Short mmCIF file of C-alpha atoms in Angstrom, two decimals:
data_model
loop_
_atom_site.label_atom_id
_atom_site.label_comp_id
_atom_site.label_asym_id
_atom_site.label_seq_id
_atom_site.Cartn_x
_atom_site.Cartn_y
_atom_site.Cartn_z
CA MET A 207 68.24 -79.99 53.26
CA GLN A 208 68.66 -83.53 54.51
CA VAL A 209 65.14 -84.39 55.66
CA LEU A 210 61.78 -84.44 53.90
CA LEU A 211 58.74 -84.95 56.12
CA GLN A 212 55.22 -85.05 54.76
CA ILE A 213 51.76 -85.86 56.06
CA ASN A 214 49.26 -85.74 53.27
CA THR A 215 46.17 -87.32 51.73
CA ASN A 216 48.40 -88.93 49.15
CA ILE A 217 52.11 -89.63 49.03
CA SER A 218 54.53 -90.63 46.31
CA VAL A 219 57.36 -93.14 46.47
CA GLN A 220 59.05 -91.35 43.60
CA GLN A 221 59.07 -88.08 45.51
CA ALA A 222 60.79 -89.73 48.47
CA LEU A 223 63.31 -91.40 46.19
CA ASP A 224 64.03 -88.23 44.23
CA PHE A 225 64.59 -86.36 47.47
CA VAL A 226 67.10 -88.75 49.02
CA GLN A 227 69.09 -89.73 45.95
CA THR A 228 72.47 -88.09 45.77
CA PRO A 229 75.64 -89.12 43.95
CA GLU A 230 77.53 -89.35 47.25
CA CYS A 231 75.30 -92.21 48.42
CA GLY A 232 75.59 -95.60 46.79
CA GLY A 233 72.67 -97.18 48.58
CA VAL A 234 69.06 -96.14 49.04
CA VAL A 235 66.60 -98.30 50.95
CA VAL A 236 62.90 -97.55 50.71
CA PHE A 237 60.12 -99.03 52.82
CA VAL A 238 56.65 -98.83 51.31
CA GLY A 239 53.70 -99.75 53.53
CA ASN A 240 50.43 -100.63 51.83
CA VAL A 241 46.94 -101.31 53.07
CA ARG A 242 46.44 -105.07 53.29
CA ASN A 243 43.15 -106.51 52.11
CA VAL A 244 42.93 -108.90 55.06
CA THR A 245 43.63 -108.45 58.78
CA GLN A 246 43.54 -111.47 61.06
CA GLY A 247 41.46 -113.37 58.57
CA LYS A 248 38.87 -110.62 57.98
CA ALA A 249 38.45 -108.67 54.76
CA VAL A 250 39.30 -104.98 55.14
CA THR A 251 36.97 -102.66 53.22
CA LYS A 252 38.69 -99.37 54.02
CA LEU A 253 40.94 -97.59 56.51
CA PHE A 254 40.91 -94.20 58.09
CA PHE A 255 44.09 -92.52 59.34
CA GLU A 256 43.89 -89.75 61.91
CA CYS A 257 46.91 -87.70 62.89
CA TYR A 258 48.00 -85.19 65.54
CA GLU A 259 49.92 -83.48 62.82
CA PRO A 260 52.21 -80.96 64.54
CA MET A 261 53.37 -83.58 67.05
CA ALA A 262 53.62 -86.28 64.39
CA LEU A 263 55.96 -84.07 62.38
CA LEU A 264 58.11 -83.49 65.47
CA GLU A 265 58.31 -87.23 66.20
CA MET A 266 59.13 -87.95 62.57
CA GLU A 267 61.84 -85.30 62.75
CA LYS A 268 63.34 -87.05 65.81
CA ILE A 269 63.46 -90.33 63.92
CA ALA A 270 65.10 -88.70 60.91
CA GLN A 271 67.65 -86.86 63.06
CA HIS A 272 68.59 -90.05 64.89
CA MET A 273 69.16 -91.78 61.54
CA ILE A 274 71.46 -88.98 60.42
CA ASP A 275 73.26 -88.39 63.72
CA GLN A 276 73.68 -92.01 64.83
CA MET A 277 73.13 -94.31 61.87
CA TRP A 278 75.38 -92.99 59.09
CA VAL A 279 72.48 -91.86 56.93
CA LYS A 280 72.85 -88.76 54.76
CA LYS A 281 69.29 -88.10 53.60
CA VAL A 282 65.87 -89.23 54.83
CA ALA A 283 62.30 -88.91 53.60
CA ILE A 284 59.35 -89.93 55.77
CA LEU A 285 55.89 -89.61 54.21
CA HIS A 286 52.62 -90.71 55.80
CA VAL A 287 49.03 -90.43 54.67
CA VAL A 288 45.97 -89.15 56.52
CA GLY A 289 42.32 -89.73 55.71
CA GLU A 290 40.48 -92.54 53.99
CA MET A 291 42.46 -95.32 52.31
CA PHE A 292 41.64 -98.57 50.54
CA PRO A 293 43.37 -101.96 50.17
CA GLY A 294 46.49 -101.62 48.05
CA ASP A 295 46.93 -97.91 48.77
CA THR A 296 50.35 -96.76 49.94
CA VAL A 297 50.12 -95.29 53.43
CA VAL A 298 53.74 -94.81 54.46
CA VAL A 299 57.02 -94.33 52.61
CA ILE A 300 60.41 -94.12 54.28
CA ALA A 301 63.57 -93.64 52.22
CA ALA A 302 67.10 -93.59 53.59
CA ALA A 303 70.26 -92.89 51.60
CA ALA A 304 73.66 -93.78 52.98
CA PRO A 305 77.14 -94.22 51.57
CA HIS A 306 76.96 -97.90 52.56
CA ARG A 307 73.94 -100.08 52.10
CA ALA A 308 73.99 -101.86 55.48
CA ALA A 309 73.49 -98.49 57.15
CA ALA A 310 70.59 -97.66 54.86
CA PHE A 311 68.86 -100.99 55.62
CA ALA A 312 69.33 -100.71 59.37
CA ALA A 313 68.19 -97.09 59.50
CA CYS A 314 65.13 -97.61 57.30
CA GLU A 315 63.98 -100.54 59.45
CA TYR A 316 64.64 -98.52 62.62
CA ALA A 317 62.52 -95.71 61.18
CA ILE A 318 59.42 -97.75 60.39
CA ASP A 319 59.67 -99.69 63.67
CA THR A 320 59.96 -96.45 65.64
CA LEU A 321 57.27 -94.63 63.64
CA LYS A 322 54.83 -97.38 64.57
CA GLU A 323 55.68 -96.91 68.25
CA THR A 324 55.96 -93.17 68.69
CA VAL A 325 54.36 -91.12 65.92
CA PRO A 326 50.83 -89.99 66.87
CA ILE A 327 48.90 -91.45 63.96
CA TRP A 328 45.90 -93.73 64.41
CA LYS A 329 44.47 -96.25 62.01
CA LYS A 330 40.83 -97.36 62.03
CA GLU A 331 40.08 -100.53 60.10
CA TYR A 332 36.65 -101.02 58.56
CA PHE A 333 35.22 -104.49 57.97
CA GLU A 334 31.88 -105.65 56.60
CA ASP A 335 30.58 -105.88 60.16
CA GLY A 336 32.14 -102.92 61.94
CA ALA A 337 35.31 -100.96 62.58
CA VAL A 338 38.15 -100.92 65.11
CA TRP A 339 40.96 -98.60 66.07
CA VAL A 340 44.02 -100.78 65.48
CA ALA A 341 46.07 -101.80 68.54
CA ALA A 342 43.92 -99.70 70.89
CA HIS A 343 43.05 -102.60 73.18
CA PRO A 344 45.31 -105.31 74.64
CA MET B 1484 42.34 -76.56 80.76
CA ARG B 1485 41.76 -77.60 77.21
CA VAL B 1486 42.72 -81.17 76.31
CA LEU B 1487 42.93 -82.49 72.73
CA LEU B 1488 41.71 -86.01 72.01
CA PHE B 1489 42.56 -88.35 69.13
CA GLY B 1490 41.62 -91.74 67.75
CA ILE B 1491 39.70 -93.99 70.08
CA ALA B 1492 40.00 -91.46 72.93
CA LYS B 1493 38.12 -88.95 70.82
CA ASP B 1494 35.45 -91.56 70.08
CA ILE B 1495 35.14 -92.44 73.78
CA ALA B 1496 34.81 -88.81 74.85
CA GLY B 1497 32.63 -88.01 71.87
CA ALA B 1498 34.52 -84.79 71.15
CA PRO B 1499 37.88 -83.69 69.67
CA PHE B 1500 38.65 -81.68 72.82
CA ILE B 1501 37.39 -81.40 76.38
CA THR B 1502 37.99 -79.10 79.33
CA ALA B 1503 39.59 -80.69 82.40
CA GLU B 1504 39.29 -78.92 85.75
CA GLY B 1505 41.34 -79.15 88.92
CA VAL B 1506 44.33 -81.03 87.47
CA SER B 1507 47.91 -79.81 87.72
CA THR B 1508 49.99 -82.82 86.68
CA VAL B 1509 49.86 -85.48 84.01
CA ALA B 1510 49.05 -88.10 86.66
CA GLU B 1511 46.10 -86.03 87.91
CA LEU B 1512 44.86 -85.52 84.38
CA LYS B 1513 44.95 -89.27 83.73
CA SER B 1514 43.01 -89.94 86.97
CA TRP B 1515 40.49 -87.31 85.98
CA LEU B 1516 40.11 -88.86 82.51
CA TYR B 1517 39.77 -92.39 83.87
CA GLY B 1518 37.08 -91.19 86.30
CA ARG B 1519 35.12 -89.38 83.68
CA TYR B 1520 35.59 -91.88 80.82
CA PRO B 1521 36.01 -95.36 82.34
CA ALA B 1522 36.32 -96.92 78.86
CA LEU B 1523 39.77 -95.31 78.64
CA ARG B 1524 40.93 -97.83 81.27
CA GLN B 1525 40.46 -100.62 78.74
CA LEU B 1526 43.08 -99.22 76.38
CA ARG B 1527 46.48 -100.85 75.98
CA SER B 1528 48.12 -97.58 77.05
CA LEU B 1529 47.31 -93.92 77.48
CA MET B 1530 49.94 -91.24 77.03
CA VAL B 1531 49.75 -87.51 77.47
CA ALA B 1532 51.68 -85.03 75.34
CA VAL B 1533 52.46 -81.54 76.60
CA ASN B 1534 53.33 -79.03 73.91
CA LYS B 1535 53.66 -81.86 71.38
CA VAL B 1536 56.13 -83.90 73.48
CA TYR B 1537 55.36 -87.10 75.41
CA ALA B 1538 55.15 -86.20 79.11
CA GLY B 1539 55.87 -88.28 82.22
CA ASP B 1540 53.31 -88.62 85.03
CA GLU B 1541 55.16 -86.09 87.23
CA GLU B 1542 55.07 -83.31 84.66
CA THR B 1543 53.09 -80.23 85.68
CA LEU B 1544 50.44 -78.73 83.44
CA LYS B 1545 49.83 -75.04 82.84
CA ASN B 1546 46.75 -73.52 81.31
CA GLU B 1547 48.65 -72.24 78.30
CA ASP B 1548 50.13 -75.68 77.51
CA GLU B 1549 48.91 -77.61 74.50
CA ILE B 1550 47.77 -80.83 76.14
CA ALA B 1551 46.82 -83.93 74.18
CA VAL B 1552 45.65 -87.43 75.06
CA ILE B 1553 47.50 -90.05 73.01
CA PRO B 1554 45.87 -93.49 72.87
CA PRO B 1555 47.97 -96.37 71.43
CA VAL B 1556 49.36 -95.21 68.09
CA SER B 1557 48.96 -97.34 64.98
CA GLY B 1558 50.53 -95.52 62.07
CA GLY B 1559 52.41 -97.18 59.25
CA MET C 1358 54.10 -114.66 38.35
CA GLN C 1359 56.10 -114.00 41.50
CA VAL C 1360 59.46 -112.96 40.10
CA LEU C 1361 60.52 -110.19 37.71
CA LEU C 1362 64.13 -110.34 36.49
CA GLN C 1363 65.58 -107.78 34.13
CA ILE C 1364 68.99 -106.92 32.74
CA ASN C 1365 68.77 -103.83 30.62
CA THR C 1366 70.45 -100.57 29.63
CA ASN C 1367 68.04 -98.74 31.87
CA ILE C 1368 65.86 -99.85 34.74
CA SER C 1369 62.96 -98.30 36.62
CA VAL C 1370 62.28 -98.34 40.34
CA GLN C 1371 58.60 -97.79 39.62
CA GLN C 1372 58.44 -100.89 37.45
CA ALA C 1373 59.91 -103.01 40.25
CA LEU C 1374 57.53 -101.50 42.76
CA ASP C 1375 54.47 -101.92 40.53
CA PHE C 1376 55.40 -105.55 39.97
CA VAL C 1377 55.77 -106.56 43.62
CA GLN C 1378 52.94 -104.57 45.15
CA THR C 1379 49.93 -106.66 46.05
CA PRO C 1380 47.15 -106.09 48.58
CA GLU C 1381 48.12 -109.27 50.45
CA CYS C 1382 51.51 -107.78 51.36
CA GLY C 1383 51.72 -104.96 53.86
CA GLY C 1384 55.42 -104.29 53.47
CA VAL C 1385 57.60 -103.67 50.45
CA VAL C 1386 61.32 -102.99 50.79
CA VAL C 1387 63.25 -101.64 47.84
CA PHE C 1388 66.99 -101.34 47.50
CA VAL C 1389 68.20 -98.83 44.91
CA GLY C 1390 71.90 -98.81 44.07
CA ASN C 1391 73.29 -95.72 42.40
CA VAL C 1392 76.64 -94.82 40.89
CA ARG C 1393 78.67 -92.89 43.45
CA ASN C 1394 80.65 -89.89 42.26
CA VAL C 1395 83.67 -90.80 44.38
CA THR C 1396 85.39 -94.14 45.05
CA GLN C 1397 88.19 -94.31 47.63
CA GLY C 1398 88.71 -90.58 47.34
CA LYS C 1399 88.88 -90.46 43.55
CA ALA C 1400 86.27 -88.82 41.32
CA VAL C 1401 84.43 -91.33 39.12
CA THR C 1402 83.74 -90.06 35.61
CA LYS C 1403 81.76 -93.05 34.33
CA LEU C 1404 81.17 -96.77 34.78
CA PHE C 1405 80.79 -99.67 32.44
CA PHE C 1406 78.82 -102.80 33.37
CA GLU C 1407 79.46 -106.04 31.55
CA CYS C 1408 77.27 -109.08 32.07
CA TYR C 1409 77.20 -112.80 31.27
CA GLU C 1410 73.50 -112.43 30.79
CA PRO C 1411 72.09 -115.98 30.60
CA MET C 1412 74.03 -117.04 33.70
CA ALA C 1413 73.29 -113.76 35.50
CA LEU C 1414 69.56 -114.35 35.01
CA LEU C 1415 69.91 -117.89 36.42
CA GLU C 1416 71.81 -116.63 39.47
CA MET C 1417 69.25 -113.85 39.99
CA GLU C 1418 66.51 -116.47 39.74
CA LYS C 1419 68.22 -118.54 42.48
CA ILE C 1420 68.31 -115.50 44.74
CA ALA C 1421 64.64 -114.74 44.10
CA GLN C 1422 63.59 -118.35 44.67
CA HIS C 1423 65.49 -118.51 47.95
CA MET C 1424 63.70 -115.34 49.11
CA ILE C 1425 60.33 -116.88 48.28
CA ASP C 1426 61.03 -120.43 49.49
CA GLN C 1427 62.98 -119.61 52.66
CA MET C 1428 62.39 -115.97 53.60
CA TRP C 1429 58.61 -115.48 53.62
CA VAL C 1430 58.63 -113.20 50.59
CA LYS C 1431 55.71 -113.29 48.14
CA LYS C 1432 57.00 -111.27 45.20
CA VAL C 1433 60.46 -110.20 44.07
CA ALA C 1434 61.86 -107.93 41.38
CA ILE C 1435 65.59 -107.83 40.58
CA LEU C 1436 66.70 -105.36 37.91
CA HIS C 1437 70.28 -104.63 36.90
CA VAL C 1438 71.77 -102.41 34.22
CA VAL C 1439 74.40 -103.17 31.62
CA GLY C 1440 76.50 -100.73 29.59
CA GLU C 1441 77.75 -97.23 30.28
CA MET C 1442 76.54 -95.40 33.40
CA PHE C 1443 77.30 -92.08 35.07
CA PRO C 1444 77.36 -90.81 38.67
CA GLY C 1445 73.83 -90.70 40.07
CA ASP C 1446 72.46 -93.30 37.65
CA THR C 1447 70.53 -96.20 39.14
CA VAL C 1448 72.31 -99.47 38.41
CA VAL C 1449 70.42 -102.02 40.51
CA VAL C 1450 66.91 -102.23 41.95
CA ILE C 1451 65.70 -105.03 44.21
CA ALA C 1452 62.14 -105.03 45.53
CA ALA C 1453 60.70 -107.57 47.97
CA ALA C 1454 57.09 -107.75 49.14
CA ALA C 1455 56.15 -109.76 52.20
CA PRO C 1456 53.17 -109.92 54.53
CA HIS C 1457 55.46 -108.72 57.35
CA ARG C 1458 58.05 -106.02 57.00
CA ALA C 1459 60.91 -107.70 58.89
CA ALA C 1460 60.89 -110.47 56.28
CA ALA C 1461 60.96 -107.94 53.45
CA PHE C 1462 63.95 -106.10 54.98
CA ALA C 1463 65.93 -109.29 55.64
CA ALA C 1464 65.23 -110.73 52.20
CA CYS C 1465 66.03 -107.52 50.31
CA GLU C 1466 69.36 -107.18 52.12
CA TYR C 1467 70.12 -110.87 51.49
CA ALA C 1468 69.39 -110.31 47.80
CA ILE C 1469 71.75 -107.39 47.24
CA ASP C 1470 74.50 -108.98 49.36
CA THR C 1471 74.22 -112.23 47.40
CA LEU C 1472 73.92 -110.52 44.02
CA LYS C 1473 77.24 -108.79 44.67
CA GLU C 1474 78.85 -112.16 45.43
CA THR C 1475 77.39 -114.51 42.84
CA VAL C 1476 75.80 -112.79 39.84
CA PRO C 1477 78.24 -112.59 36.90
CA ILE C 1478 78.23 -108.85 36.33
CA TRP C 1479 81.39 -106.78 36.22
CA LYS C 1480 81.84 -103.08 36.83
CA LYS C 1481 84.66 -101.01 35.38
CA GLU C 1482 85.24 -97.63 37.00
CA TYR C 1483 86.69 -94.78 34.97
CA PHE C 1484 88.67 -91.97 36.58
CA GLU C 1485 90.45 -88.95 35.13
CA ASP C 1486 93.66 -90.99 35.01
CA GLY C 1487 92.52 -94.47 34.05
CA ALA C 1488 90.08 -97.28 34.68
CA VAL C 1489 89.85 -100.40 36.84
CA TRP C 1490 87.67 -103.49 37.02
CA VAL C 1491 86.21 -103.22 40.52
CA ALA C 1492 87.27 -105.87 43.05
CA ALA C 1493 89.30 -107.79 40.47
CA HIS C 1494 92.54 -107.70 42.47
CA PRO C 1495 93.12 -108.38 46.18
CA MET D 577 87.04 -126.24 23.41
CA ARG D 578 85.59 -122.78 23.33
CA VAL D 579 85.86 -120.72 26.51
CA LEU D 580 83.99 -117.45 27.09
CA LEU D 581 85.77 -114.60 28.88
CA PHE D 582 84.34 -111.63 30.74
CA GLY D 583 85.48 -108.48 32.50
CA ILE D 584 89.15 -108.29 33.34
CA ALA D 585 89.71 -111.84 32.05
CA LYS D 586 88.53 -110.72 28.63
CA ASP D 587 90.88 -107.71 28.81
CA ILE D 588 93.83 -109.93 29.84
CA ALA D 589 93.21 -112.43 27.03
CA GLY D 590 92.38 -109.65 24.58
CA ALA D 591 89.35 -111.55 23.26
CA PRO D 592 85.79 -112.42 24.33
CA PHE D 593 86.48 -116.13 23.78
CA ILE D 594 89.45 -118.41 23.31
CA THR D 595 90.00 -122.05 22.38
CA ALA D 596 91.60 -124.23 25.05
CA GLU D 597 93.22 -127.50 24.04
CA GLY D 598 93.99 -130.65 26.01
CA VAL D 599 91.94 -129.87 29.11
CA SER D 600 89.28 -132.21 30.49
CA THR D 601 88.52 -130.79 33.94
CA VAL D 602 87.98 -127.35 35.46
CA ALA D 603 91.29 -127.68 37.33
CA GLU D 604 93.14 -128.43 34.09
CA LEU D 605 91.46 -125.50 32.37
CA LYS D 606 92.56 -123.16 35.17
CA SER D 607 96.15 -124.43 34.93
CA TRP D 608 96.07 -123.95 31.19
CA LEU D 609 94.71 -120.41 31.59
CA TYR D 610 97.28 -119.48 34.24
CA GLY D 611 100.08 -120.79 32.02
CA ARG D 612 98.91 -118.91 28.98
CA TYR D 613 97.81 -115.69 30.73
CA PRO D 614 99.96 -115.26 33.87
CA ALA D 615 98.15 -111.99 34.73
CA LEU D 616 95.12 -114.10 35.68
CA ARG D 617 97.13 -115.31 38.73
CA GLN D 618 96.96 -111.79 40.15
CA LEU D 619 93.17 -111.82 40.40
CA ARG D 620 91.38 -112.13 43.73
CA SER D 621 89.67 -115.28 42.45
CA LEU D 622 88.95 -117.12 39.23
CA MET D 623 85.85 -119.24 38.82
CA VAL D 624 84.69 -121.37 35.94
CA ALA D 625 81.05 -121.82 34.97
CA VAL D 626 79.91 -124.87 33.02
CA ASN D 627 76.58 -124.48 31.28
CA LYS D 628 75.91 -121.29 33.25
CA VAL D 629 76.51 -122.87 36.68
CA TYR D 630 79.57 -122.40 38.90
CA ALA D 631 81.71 -125.54 38.65
CA GLY D 632 84.11 -127.12 41.14
CA ASP D 633 87.71 -127.99 40.19
CA GLU D 634 86.87 -131.70 39.78
CA GLU D 635 84.12 -131.14 37.24
CA THR D 636 84.80 -132.63 33.80
CA LEU D 637 84.44 -130.58 30.63
CA LYS D 638 82.92 -131.73 27.38
CA ASN D 639 83.30 -130.04 24.03
CA GLU D 640 79.61 -129.24 23.81
CA ASP D 641 79.57 -127.52 27.23
CA GLU D 642 79.23 -123.76 27.47
CA ILE D 643 82.36 -122.91 29.43
CA ALA D 644 82.98 -119.44 30.88
CA VAL D 645 85.77 -117.87 32.92
CA ILE D 646 84.33 -115.77 35.75
CA PRO D 647 86.72 -113.26 37.30
CA PRO D 648 85.64 -111.60 40.60
CA VAL D 649 82.13 -110.25 40.09
CA SER D 650 81.28 -106.66 40.97
CA GLY D 651 77.63 -106.03 40.16
CA GLY D 652 75.32 -103.86 42.18
#
């Protein structure tokens, strides 16, 4: 099995790492996305992630397959949270293992960039004075 | 036909799914949605997924399809 | 403290991650280098890492400072093993936290590329039929 | 003066440090090393560090310096 996909109320970097590590791959690159405590100068009190899960898993699968088919990656893990999160919490983990490190870097960055564009997950940011769905409006 | 809603689209419609009538393409569904929920016009984009795949405006809709409105995503 | 440097007989990805994670940084990129089981078609039985430790720490410090001063990184951890290692073992971990993920990717890749060029650590690969110091000869 | 050796340079010299005589610059130390241990000429590169910093050929050496021979590195 080359791909681990997970959408869950909590996710583990170690699990992603354990999944992708293999003695045939010298380089593993992991991206860990955390909740920031400030957005555009305003303090964030909490976040809520909503997900169209069956489609999100399919879009994550497309990303992972592209990494393997086109970007010289051997194993991929993509983990994303749903539900309520707080500053400092880890909300996304992407791990890519490849025989050569440049491939692992390029593929991991491709994965997080593409996830943010295509995977149907929505983030609502809560502030002291209200809440907004991130990136919803121009 | 039944249409799933997420994120801000769900908030605007006030429900996680709605029933759209008299639409047979993605373009017609979008027009119907914009007419019924004008606040959707303010969004940066509005996509429709048919059976969990992003669909172009020309795509036809059948009653048995799983149809979902996808406002701008913001995962990660 | 913005920089964690460590040269040790074993190193922990989690320790690097825990050190760099901070709620002001949305993106953390981690590079994990593992011992491959095959080099140029030959099975590797073990590795030995030797290190000129005081100078290696200074060179690692230069890398970390460049990441922070020039590459928009807030926190850095660079961990490298010494001694005997086996296929699958983790031998290097570099973690970079930055407010924006592109900076974290670029800086982490810069760090491992530069470490392999400047930090005085030497790897000896053991095969069934002998051993070589990696990259010693043209 | 005392010269530290690492990696393949240590293997070639058969010792973790040696004493070099009559050298006052990095260039002279390298010549001395190449003369005494011809196998060092086969290496991809040979650097010298003075007080834990890479040194150019022109740099002068003092007895109290910490001098180290740095064969091609291969960490990571």
